[in-house]
Coordinates of C-alpha atoms and ligand atoms in Angstrom, one line a residue:
M98 CA 62.7 200.4 81.1
C99 CA 62.2 199.5 77.5
T100 CA 61.2 203.1 76.8
T101 CA 64.3 204.4 78.4
R102 CA 66.4 202.2 76.3
E103 CA 64.6 203.4 73.1
Q104 CA 65.1 207.0 74.2
L105 CA 68.8 206.3 74.7
G106 CA 68.9 204.7 71.3
Q107 CA 67.6 207.9 69.7
D108 CA 70.4 209.9 71.1
P109 CA 73.4 208.1 72.5
F110 CA 75.0 211.2 73.9
K111 CA 72.0 212.2 75.9
A112 CA 72.6 209.1 77.9
I113 CA 76.0 210.2 79.0
K114 CA 74.8 213.6 80.1
P115 CA 73.6 213.6 83.7
F116 CA 69.8 213.8 83.9
P117 CA 68.3 216.8 85.5
L118 CA 67.3 216.1 89.2
E119 CA 63.5 216.1 88.7
K120 CA 63.8 213.8 85.6
T121 CA 65.9 211.4 87.7
T122 CA 63.3 211.1 90.5
D123 CA 60.5 210.7 87.9
F124 CA 62.5 207.9 86.3
L125 CA 63.1 206.3 89.7
K126 CA 59.4 206.6 90.6
T127 CA 58.4 205.0 87.3
S128 CA 60.9 202.2 87.7
L129 CA 59.7 201.5 91.3
K130 CA 56.1 201.4 90.2
A131 CA 56.9 199.0 87.4
A132 CA 58.9 196.8 89.7
V133 CA 56.1 196.8 92.3
S134 CA 53.5 195.9 89.7
I135 CA 55.7 193.1 88.3
I136 CA 56.2 191.7 91.8
V137 CA 52.5 191.9 92.5
I138 CA 51.5 190.3 89.2
F139 CA 54.1 187.6 89.7
S140 CA 52.9 186.8 93.3
I141 CA 49.3 186.7 92.2
S142 CA 50.1 184.3 89.4
L143 CA 52.1 182.1 91.7
V144 CA 49.2 181.9 94.2
I145 CA 46.7 181.1 91.4
Y146 CA 49.1 178.5 90.0
S147 CA 49.6 176.8 93.3
V148 CA 45.9 176.8 94.1
F149 CA 45.0 175.1 90.9
N150 CA 48.1 172.8 90.6
P151 CA 47.4 169.9 93.0
N152 CA 51.2 169.2 93.3
T153 CA 52.0 172.5 94.9
R154 CA 48.7 173.1 96.8
P155 CA 49.4 173.5 100.5
A156 CA 48.8 170.0 101.8
F157 CA 47.3 170.9 105.2
F158 CA 43.7 170.0 105.7
H159 CA 41.4 173.0 105.6
W160 CA 38.4 173.3 107.8
S161 CA 34.9 173.8 106.4
E162 CA 32.3 176.1 107.9
L163 CA 30.6 174.3 110.7
Q164 CA 27.1 174.2 112.1
N165 CA 27.0 176.3 115.3
P166 CA 28.0 173.8 118.1
A167 CA 25.4 175.3 120.5
L168 CA 22.6 174.6 118.0
Y169 CA 23.9 171.1 117.5
I170 CA 24.1 170.4 121.2
S171 CA 20.5 171.4 121.6
Q172 CA 19.6 168.9 118.9
L173 CA 21.6 166.2 120.8
N174 CA 19.6 167.0 123.9
S175 CA 16.3 166.2 122.2
D176 CA 17.5 162.9 120.8
N177 CA 16.8 160.1 123.4
S178 CA 17.8 157.2 121.1
T179 CA 20.5 154.8 122.4
T180 CA 24.0 155.3 121.1
N181 CA 25.1 153.0 118.2
I182 CA 28.1 152.8 116.0
S183 CA 26.8 155.5 113.7
H184 CA 27.2 158.1 116.5
I185 CA 31.0 157.6 116.7
A186 CA 33.6 159.4 114.6
F187 CA 37.0 157.9 114.7
G188 CA 40.2 159.9 114.3
I189 CA 43.3 157.8 113.9
G190 CA 46.6 159.5 114.4
G191 CA 48.9 158.1 111.7
S192 CA 52.0 158.9 109.8
T193 CA 53.0 158.0 106.2
R194 CA 56.2 156.5 107.6
T195 CA 54.4 153.7 109.5
W196 CA 51.0 153.7 107.7
A197 CA 51.9 151.2 104.9
N198 CA 52.7 148.5 107.6
R199 CA 50.1 149.4 110.1
V200 CA 47.2 149.7 107.7
Q201 CA 46.7 145.9 108.3
Y202 CA 45.5 146.8 111.8
S203 CA 42.8 149.3 110.9
D204 CA 41.7 147.1 107.9
L205 CA 40.9 144.4 110.5
W206 CA 38.3 146.3 112.3
W207 CA 37.3 149.1 110.0
K208 CA 33.9 148.5 108.3
P209 CA 33.3 150.7 105.4
D210 CA 29.8 152.3 105.5
V211 CA 29.5 151.4 109.2
T212 CA 32.5 153.0 111.0
R213 CA 32.9 156.7 110.2
G214 CA 36.1 158.8 110.5
F215 CA 39.5 159.3 109.1
V216 CA 43.2 158.6 109.6
F217 CA 45.1 161.9 109.8
L218 CA 48.5 161.9 108.2
E219 CA 51.2 164.5 107.8
K220 CA 51.0 164.3 104.0
K221 CA 49.4 162.4 101.3
P222 CA 50.1 158.6 101.6
H223 CA 51.9 156.8 98.8
P224 CA 49.3 156.2 96.0
K225 CA 50.0 152.5 96.1
T226 CA 49.0 152.2 99.8
R227 CA 45.5 150.7 99.8
F228 CA 43.3 150.9 102.9
K229 CA 39.7 150.9 103.9
I230 CA 39.6 154.0 106.0
Q231 CA 39.7 157.4 104.3
H232 CA 42.6 159.8 105.0
R233 CA 43.0 163.5 105.7
V234 CA 46.1 165.5 105.9
S235 CA 46.3 167.3 109.3
S236 CA 45.8 171.0 109.5
D237 CA 48.9 173.1 110.1
W238 CA 50.5 171.9 113.3
T239 CA 53.9 173.6 112.8
R240 CA 52.8 177.0 114.2
F241 CA 52.7 175.7 117.8
K242 CA 55.4 175.9 120.4
R243 CA 57.1 172.5 121.2
T244 CA 60.1 171.9 123.4
A245 CA 59.6 168.2 124.1
G246 CA 58.2 165.1 122.3
S247 CA 58.1 164.6 118.6
D248 CA 56.8 166.9 115.9
S249 CA 53.8 164.5 115.5
A250 CA 52.9 164.9 119.2
V251 CA 51.3 168.3 118.5
R252 CA 49.8 167.2 115.2
I253 CA 48.2 164.1 116.6
A254 CA 46.9 166.0 119.7
R255 CA 45.0 168.2 117.2
V256 CA 43.3 165.2 115.6
V257 CA 40.2 165.7 117.8
V258 CA 40.0 169.3 116.6
D259 CA 40.5 168.4 112.9
L260 CA 38.0 165.6 113.2
F261 CA 35.4 167.9 114.8
R262 CA 36.0 170.5 112.1
V263 CA 35.2 167.9 109.4
G264 CA 31.6 168.5 110.5
L265 CA 30.3 164.9 110.2
P266 CA 26.6 164.9 111.1
N267 CA 25.0 163.2 114.2
V268 CA 28.3 162.6 116.1
R269 CA 28.0 162.0 119.8
W270 CA 31.5 160.7 120.4
F271 CA 34.9 161.4 118.9
V272 CA 37.2 158.4 119.4
M273 CA 40.9 158.8 118.9
G274 CA 43.4 156.0 118.5
D275 CA 46.8 155.2 117.0
D276 CA 47.4 153.6 113.6
D277 CA 48.3 150.4 115.5
T278 CA 45.2 150.3 117.7
V279 CA 42.7 147.5 117.1
F280 CA 39.2 148.6 118.2
F281 CA 36.5 146.2 119.1
S282 CA 33.8 148.7 118.1
D283 CA 30.7 146.8 119.3
N284 CA 32.1 146.9 122.8
L285 CA 33.2 150.5 122.4
V286 CA 29.5 151.3 121.8
T287 CA 28.5 149.2 124.8
V288 CA 30.9 151.2 127.0
L289 CA 30.1 154.6 125.6
S290 CA 26.4 154.1 125.8
K291 CA 26.7 154.0 129.6
Y292 CA 27.6 157.6 129.6
D293 CA 25.6 160.7 128.9
H294 CA 27.1 162.1 125.7
R295 CA 25.3 165.4 126.3
R296 CA 27.8 166.2 129.0
M297 CA 31.5 166.8 128.8
V298 CA 33.0 163.2 129.1
Y299 CA 36.5 161.9 128.6
V300 CA 36.7 158.1 128.6
G301 CA 39.8 155.8 128.3
G302 CA 42.4 153.9 130.3
N303 CA 46.0 154.4 131.5
S304 CA 49.1 152.3 131.1
E305 CA 49.6 148.8 132.5
S306 CA 53.2 149.7 133.4
V307 CA 53.5 151.8 136.6
E308 CA 56.8 153.3 135.2
Q309 CA 54.8 154.7 132.3
D310 CA 52.1 156.1 134.5
V311 CA 54.7 157.8 136.8
M312 CA 56.5 159.3 133.8
H313 CA 53.3 160.5 132.1
A314 CA 50.3 160.5 134.3
Y315 CA 48.1 158.0 136.1
D316 CA 44.8 159.8 135.4
M317 CA 45.4 160.3 131.7
A318 CA 43.9 158.3 128.8
F319 CA 46.8 156.8 127.0
G320 CA 46.4 157.4 123.2
G321 CA 47.3 154.0 122.0
G322 CA 44.6 152.3 124.0
G323 CA 42.3 154.9 122.5
F324 CA 40.0 157.4 124.2
A325 CA 36.6 159.0 123.6
I326 CA 35.5 162.6 123.9
S327 CA 31.9 163.5 123.9
Y328 CA 30.6 166.1 121.5
P329 CA 30.2 169.0 124.0
L330 CA 33.8 168.4 125.3
A331 CA 35.2 168.3 121.7
A332 CA 33.4 171.6 120.9
E333 CA 35.2 173.2 123.9
L334 CA 38.5 171.6 122.9
V335 CA 38.2 173.2 119.5
R336 CA 37.9 176.5 121.2
V337 CA 40.7 176.2 123.8
M338 CA 43.2 173.7 122.3
D339 CA 45.4 176.0 120.2
G340 CA 46.3 178.2 123.2
C341 CA 46.5 175.2 125.5
L342 CA 49.0 173.5 123.2
N343 CA 51.4 176.4 123.5
R344 CA 51.1 176.3 127.3
Y345 CA 52.0 172.6 127.5
H346 CA 54.8 172.7 124.9
Y347 CA 57.1 170.7 127.3
F348 CA 54.9 167.6 127.4
Y349 CA 56.0 164.4 125.7
G350 CA 53.0 162.9 123.9
S351 CA 49.9 163.9 122.0
D352 CA 47.7 162.1 124.5
Q353 CA 49.3 164.1 127.4
R354 CA 48.5 167.3 125.6
V355 CA 44.9 166.4 125.1
W356 CA 44.7 165.4 128.8
A357 CA 46.1 168.8 129.8
C358 CA 43.6 170.7 127.8
V359 CA 40.7 168.5 129.0
G360 CA 42.0 169.1 132.6
E361 CA 41.9 172.9 132.1
L362 CA 38.1 172.4 131.4
G363 CA 37.9 170.6 134.7
V364 CA 36.9 167.3 133.2
A365 CA 38.3 164.1 134.8
L366 CA 39.0 160.8 133.1
S367 CA 36.3 158.2 133.3
R368 CA 38.4 155.1 133.5
E369 CA 37.3 152.0 131.6
S370 CA 39.4 148.9 131.9
G371 CA 38.7 147.5 128.5
F372 CA 40.9 150.1 126.8
H373 CA 44.3 148.4 126.5
Q374 CA 47.4 150.5 125.9
I375 CA 49.5 147.3 126.1
D376 CA 52.6 149.0 127.5
V377 CA 54.1 145.5 128.1
R378 CA 56.5 143.2 126.3
G379 CA 56.6 139.5 125.9
D380 CA 53.5 137.3 125.9
L381 CA 50.1 138.7 126.5
F382 CA 48.8 135.3 127.6
G383 CA 48.6 136.2 131.3
L384 CA 46.7 139.4 130.6
L385 CA 44.3 138.0 128.1
T386 CA 43.4 134.9 130.2
A387 CA 42.5 137.1 133.3
H388 CA 40.8 140.0 131.6
P389 CA 39.2 142.5 134.0
M390 CA 35.4 142.2 134.2
A391 CA 34.8 144.7 131.5
P392 CA 34.2 144.5 127.7
L393 CA 37.3 144.3 125.5
V394 CA 37.5 147.7 123.8
S395 CA 40.9 147.9 122.3
L396 CA 44.4 146.3 121.9
H397 CA 47.5 148.2 121.0
H398 CA 51.3 147.7 120.5
L399 CA 50.7 144.4 118.9
D400 CA 53.9 144.7 116.9
S401 CA 55.8 144.7 120.2
V402 CA 54.4 141.5 121.8
K403 CA 54.4 137.8 120.7
P404 CA 51.6 136.8 118.4
L405 CA 48.5 136.0 120.5
F406 CA 48.2 132.5 119.2
P407 CA 51.2 130.1 118.9
N408 CA 52.0 129.0 115.4
Q409 CA 50.2 132.1 113.9
S410 CA 51.4 135.5 112.8
Q411 CA 50.1 138.4 114.8
L412 CA 47.7 139.3 112.0
E413 CA 46.4 135.7 111.7
S414 CA 46.0 135.7 115.5
L415 CA 43.9 138.8 115.5
T416 CA 41.8 137.4 112.6
T417 CA 41.3 134.3 114.8
L418 CA 40.2 136.3 117.8
M419 CA 37.9 138.4 115.7
K420 CA 36.0 135.2 114.6
A421 CA 34.9 134.7 118.2
Y422 CA 34.4 138.4 118.7
E423 CA 32.0 138.7 115.7
I424 CA 29.8 136.0 117.2
D425 CA 29.7 137.3 120.8
P426 CA 31.4 140.6 121.3
S427 CA 30.4 141.1 124.9
R428 CA 31.8 137.7 126.1
T429 CA 35.1 138.0 124.2
L430 CA 38.0 137.3 126.7
Q431 CA 35.6 137.1 129.6
Q432 CA 37.0 134.7 132.2
C433 CA 35.2 132.1 134.2
F434 CA 36.5 129.1 136.1
C435 CA 35.3 125.9 137.7
Y436 CA 36.7 122.8 139.3
N437 CA 36.8 119.1 138.8
H438 CA 36.8 118.1 142.4
K439 CA 37.4 114.5 141.8
H440 CA 40.7 115.1 140.0
K441 CA 41.4 118.3 141.8
W442 CA 41.7 120.2 138.5
S443 CA 41.1 124.0 138.2
V444 CA 39.8 125.0 134.8
S445 CA 39.9 128.6 133.7
I446 CA 38.3 129.8 130.5
S447 CA 39.0 133.0 128.6
W448 CA 36.2 132.9 126.1
G449 CA 37.3 133.0 122.5
Y450 CA 41.0 132.8 123.4
A451 CA 42.2 130.0 125.7
V452 CA 41.3 127.4 128.3
Q453 CA 43.8 126.3 131.0
I454 CA 43.7 123.2 133.1
Y455 CA 45.7 123.4 136.2
P456 CA 46.2 119.9 137.7
V457 CA 46.3 121.6 141.1
S458 CA 43.7 123.5 143.2
L459 CA 44.0 127.2 142.8
T460 CA 41.7 129.7 144.6
A461 CA 39.4 132.1 142.8
K462 CA 41.8 134.9 143.8
E463 CA 44.7 133.1 142.2
L464 CA 42.9 132.3 139.1
E465 CA 41.8 135.8 138.4
M466 CA 45.2 137.2 138.9
P467 CA 47.2 137.5 135.6
L468 CA 50.1 135.0 135.2
L469 CA 53.3 137.0 134.7
T470 CA 54.1 136.1 131.1
F471 CA 55.1 139.7 130.2
Q472 CA 57.4 142.5 131.3
T473 CA 57.1 146.3 131.7
W474 CA 57.4 148.5 128.6
R475 CA 60.5 150.6 129.2
S476 CA 62.7 148.7 131.6
R477 CA 61.5 145.3 130.7
S478 CA 61.2 144.3 134.3
N479 CA 58.8 142.1 136.2
G480 CA 56.7 145.0 137.4
P481 CA 55.2 146.8 139.0
F482 CA 52.0 146.9 137.0
T483 CA 48.7 148.6 137.8
F484 CA 47.3 145.2 138.8
N485 CA 48.7 142.2 140.8
T486 CA 50.4 139.4 139.0
R487 CA 51.4 135.9 139.9
P488 CA 54.7 134.3 138.7
V489 CA 54.7 131.3 136.4
D490 CA 55.4 128.3 138.7
P491 CA 58.9 127.1 138.0
D492 CA 57.7 123.5 138.5
P493 CA 56.3 122.4 135.1
C494 CA 54.0 120.0 136.8
R495 CA 52.1 123.0 138.4
Q496 CA 51.9 124.9 135.1
P497 CA 48.6 124.9 133.2
I498 CA 47.9 122.8 130.2
I499 CA 46.8 125.3 127.5
F500 CA 44.1 124.8 124.9
Y501 CA 43.8 127.6 122.4
F502 CA 40.7 128.8 120.7
N503 CA 40.0 126.9 117.5
S504 CA 36.5 127.4 116.2
V505 CA 33.1 129.0 117.0
E506 CA 29.6 128.3 116.0
E507 CA 26.2 129.7 116.8
D508 CA 23.1 127.6 116.9
V509 CA 19.6 128.8 116.1
G510 CA 18.8 129.3 119.8
G511 CA 21.6 131.9 120.2
E512 CA 23.8 129.3 122.0
T513 CA 27.5 129.5 121.0
I514 CA 29.9 126.5 120.8
T515 CA 33.5 127.4 121.0
T516 CA 36.3 124.7 120.7
Y517 CA 39.8 124.9 122.1
K518 CA 42.6 122.6 121.0
K519 CA 45.6 121.5 123.1
F520 CA 48.9 123.1 122.0
E521 CA 52.1 121.0 122.2
V522 CA 53.3 120.3 125.7
K523 CA 56.8 120.1 127.0
P524 CA 58.0 116.5 127.1
V525 CA 59.1 116.9 130.8
I526 CA 55.5 117.2 132.1
K527 CA 54.7 113.8 130.7
S528 CA 56.3 112.4 133.8
C529 CA 54.2 114.4 136.3
N530 CA 51.7 112.7 138.6
R531 CA 48.7 110.5 137.7
E532 CA 46.2 113.4 137.8
Y533 CA 48.4 115.4 135.5
A534 CA 48.6 112.5 133.1
R535 CA 44.8 112.2 133.0
A536 CA 44.5 115.9 132.2
L537 CA 47.2 115.7 129.6
A538 CA 45.1 113.0 127.8
I539 CA 42.5 115.7 126.9
E540 CA 42.9 117.0 123.4
N541 CA 39.9 119.3 122.9
I542 CA 37.6 121.4 125.0
V543 CA 34.1 122.3 123.9
V544 CA 32.5 125.3 125.6
S545 CA 28.8 126.1 125.3
A546 CA 27.4 129.4 126.4
S547 CA 24.5 131.7 125.6
K548 CA 25.3 134.9 123.9
M549 CA 26.0 137.6 126.5
D550 CA 23.6 140.5 126.6
P551 CA 25.5 143.8 126.3
Q552 CA 22.9 145.2 128.6
E553 CA 24.7 143.2 131.4
W554 CA 27.6 145.6 131.1
K555 CA 25.4 148.5 132.2
E556 CA 24.9 146.9 135.6
V557 CA 27.5 146.0 138.2
P558 CA 29.2 143.0 136.6
R559 CA 29.4 139.6 138.1
R560 CA 31.6 136.8 136.7
H561 CA 29.7 133.9 135.1
C562 CA 29.9 130.3 136.4
C563 CA 30.8 127.1 134.6
E564 CA 30.1 123.4 134.9
I565 CA 32.3 120.6 133.7
N566 CA 30.6 117.6 132.2
R567 CA 31.9 114.5 134.2
S568 CA 32.0 112.2 131.2
L569 CA 35.1 112.6 129.0
T570 CA 34.5 111.2 125.6
H571 CA 36.9 111.1 122.7
Q572 CA 39.5 113.0 124.8
T573 CA 37.1 115.9 124.8
M574 CA 36.0 117.9 127.8
R575 CA 32.7 119.7 127.7
I576 CA 32.0 122.8 129.7
K577 CA 28.9 124.9 130.0
I578 CA 29.0 128.6 130.9
R579 CA 26.0 130.0 132.6
K580 CA 25.1 132.9 135.0
C581 CA 25.8 132.0 138.6
K582 CA 22.9 131.3 140.9
H583 CA 22.2 133.9 143.5
S584 CA 24.3 132.5 146.4
E585 CA 26.6 130.3 144.3
T586 CA 30.3 130.4 145.2
I587 CA 33.2 129.0 143.4
T588 CA 35.0 127.1 146.0
I589 CA 37.8 124.5 145.7
Ligands
NAG827 C1 13.8 162.6 126.3 O1 14.0 162.4 127.6 C2 13.7 163.5 128.5 C3 14.0 163.1 129.9 O2 14.0 161.8 130.1 C4 12.2 163.8 128.3 O3 11.9 164.9 129.1 C5 11.9 164.1 126.8 O4 10.6 164.4 126.6 C6 12.4 163.0 126.0 N1 12.3 163.4 124.6 C7 11.8 162.6 123.6 C8 11.8 163.2 122.3 O5 11.4 161.5 123.8
NAG828 C1 21.5 154.5 115.2 O1 20.6 155.3 115.8 C2 19.9 156.2 114.9 C3 19.0 157.0 115.8 O2 19.7 157.9 116.6 C4 19.2 155.4 113.9 O3 18.6 156.4 113.0 C5 20.1 154.6 113.1 O4 19.4 153.8 112.2 C6 20.9 153.7 114.0 N1 22.0 153.0 113.3 C7 22.3 151.7 113.5 C8 23.5 151.2 112.7 O5 21.8 151.0 114.3
NAG829 C1 52.0 124.8 113.0 O1 51.6 125.2 111.7 C2 52.0 124.2 110.7 C3 51.6 124.8 109.4 O2 50.4 125.5 109.4 C4 51.4 122.9 111.0 O3 51.8 121.9 110.1 C5 51.8 122.4 112.4 O4 51.1 121.2 112.7 C6 51.4 123.5 113.4 N1 51.9 123.1 114.7 C7 51.1 123.0 115.8 C8 51.8 122.6 117.1 O5 49.9 123.3 115.8
NAG830 C1 27.6 115.4 129.4 O1 28.0 114.9 128.1 C2 27.2 113.9 127.6 C3 27.8 113.4 126.3 O2 27.9 114.5 125.4 C4 25.8 114.3 127.4 O3 25.0 113.2 126.9 C5 25.2 114.7 128.8 O4 23.9 115.3 128.7 C6 26.1 115.8 129.4 N1 25.7 116.1 130.7 C7 25.4 117.3 131.1 C8 25.0 117.4 132.6 O5 25.4 118.3 130.4

C-alpha cells in the first residue's frame, strides 16, 4: 500500500484515471495477501505474547502426559503392601470466593509432606491467601452442557479427572472433598484399607436428612462428606466423564454427576457411616454422642452448625477434638455406656468429646439413639433422618448432665487418660431429686482406655464396655473403658 501511494505521488493524474481491469485485480490480490500476512503475523505474536506473559496465559490447568493406566494397574496388582496415607491423593473442590474463609478447615487436617493432593480453584487465589495445601486451576469446564446446578458443579465434578491427570505416582485412592470438609485421615486410611483398591470401588456416605436423599439420591456419595474412588475406577472416569457430563446436564450437584458416571460403569456405592455430610442445622451434640460404630472419617458444613464445644469458636472446637484424635484416632467419638446401679445413673461416653450422666435408667437402645438436638438441612424440621432419634426430654430433671472433653494424655503403656469437665447447668435442675443432686456434685470425669487397634475396624465391630469406679473422690468420677467379655451384656 505504501508503494501505491508512492506511485500515486509520482503522477497525481494517473491516480484519477481508472486502472485497467487486470491491474485492478493484481492490486486487489496484493492487498489481500498483505492483509492476510499482517493478520497471521499479528495473531502469531499475540499467541506468543500470551504464552509468555503470565498475566494473560489461559488460566486453565493443563494435563501432562500420563503413564499408561493399564501399565500402572499391573504395578498396583503386584504390590501387596497395606494402604497408608501416602497412597491417597486428595482433590478438594474449592472456589476463590470461599477459599479465604475456608482455608482454616483444610489447614487443620492437612499435613505437608504427608497428605498429597491439591485444592482445585476456578482461578488463581489472591496472593495474600496463605494455606498449606497446594492449588491448581481446574481444566476447562465451560465447554460442557449444563442446564441445572451452578457453574462450579461441572468444574468440581471433574476434580477427579484433573487430579488423576496430574499423574502423582503410587496413588491407590483419589479422595474428593469440599473446601469446608474436615478429614480425619488416619481413619480414612483405616476404612479404605478394608477395600481392594485394585478393583473399581466407590466409597462414601449419603445425607443425614431424608429430604436431601429424596431430592438427590439415597445411593450417592455426598461430596461434602467426601468420597473415595479407587485408581482403576478413576482411570475409567477419565475416559468416560466428558461425554457423561453432557448426558447429565440436568443434575444439580457435582457429586451427583460423579455418581451418574460411576453408575454408568455399573459400580455401586460402598457405604461407610463415618463420612459425615452434616446436612443438619443446630447442635451436633446428639449426633456426636451417639456416633455409629464406625471410624470418624469426615465432618462437613461446620459453618452451619453451632460450635461443637460450648464457649469455643468452631475452629477452637475442632482443634480441641483433634487433640483427642491425634492420640487415638480409632476411638475418637466412639460411644460406650455403663450404669451406676446404686444411684440408677446411666453414663454414656463419646470418647474425646463428651460424657453424659442421666440420673435415670435408660436402656442400651435409648442410649445409642441420637438425641434430637438438630434439624433437617432444608426445611429445618425435626426429621425424618436416615437414623432414629429421640427427643430431648422436656423435663430438665431427666436431661443429662454434660461433661465436655478437656484434656488427653497417653502413658508409656499406651493407656490414654481423657478428662471431661462439667459445663454450667441450668439453675432449675438444682431442685431435682436427691440422686440428681448427687450426680450434679460431680465436676470432672476421668476416663482411662487402651488405644484402640485400627485392626478392630476390619472385623465386625462390637461396642466396648465400661466400668465406673464406686469411689467418688474430689468430685471426680473415674471410668475405665475395656473390651466387653464374651457374654457380657449392658443391662440396667
Ligand atoms: C501378592 O499376593 C498374591 C495373592 O495373595 C500372591 O499371589 C503374590 O505372590 C503376592 N505378591 C507378592 C509380591 O508378595
Ligand atoms: C506406605 O507404604 C509404602 C509401600 O507401599 C512404603 O514404601 C511407605 O514407606 C509407606 N509410607 C508410610 C507413610 O507409612
Ligand atoms: C468461657 O470462656 C471464658 C473465657 O475463656 C471463661 O472466663 C469462662 O469461665 C468460660 N465459661 C465456662 C462456663 O466455661
Ligand atoms: C477406684 O479409684 C480408687 C481411687 O483412685 C483406686 O484406688 C481404685 O483402685 C479404683 N478401683 C478400681 C476398681 O479401679
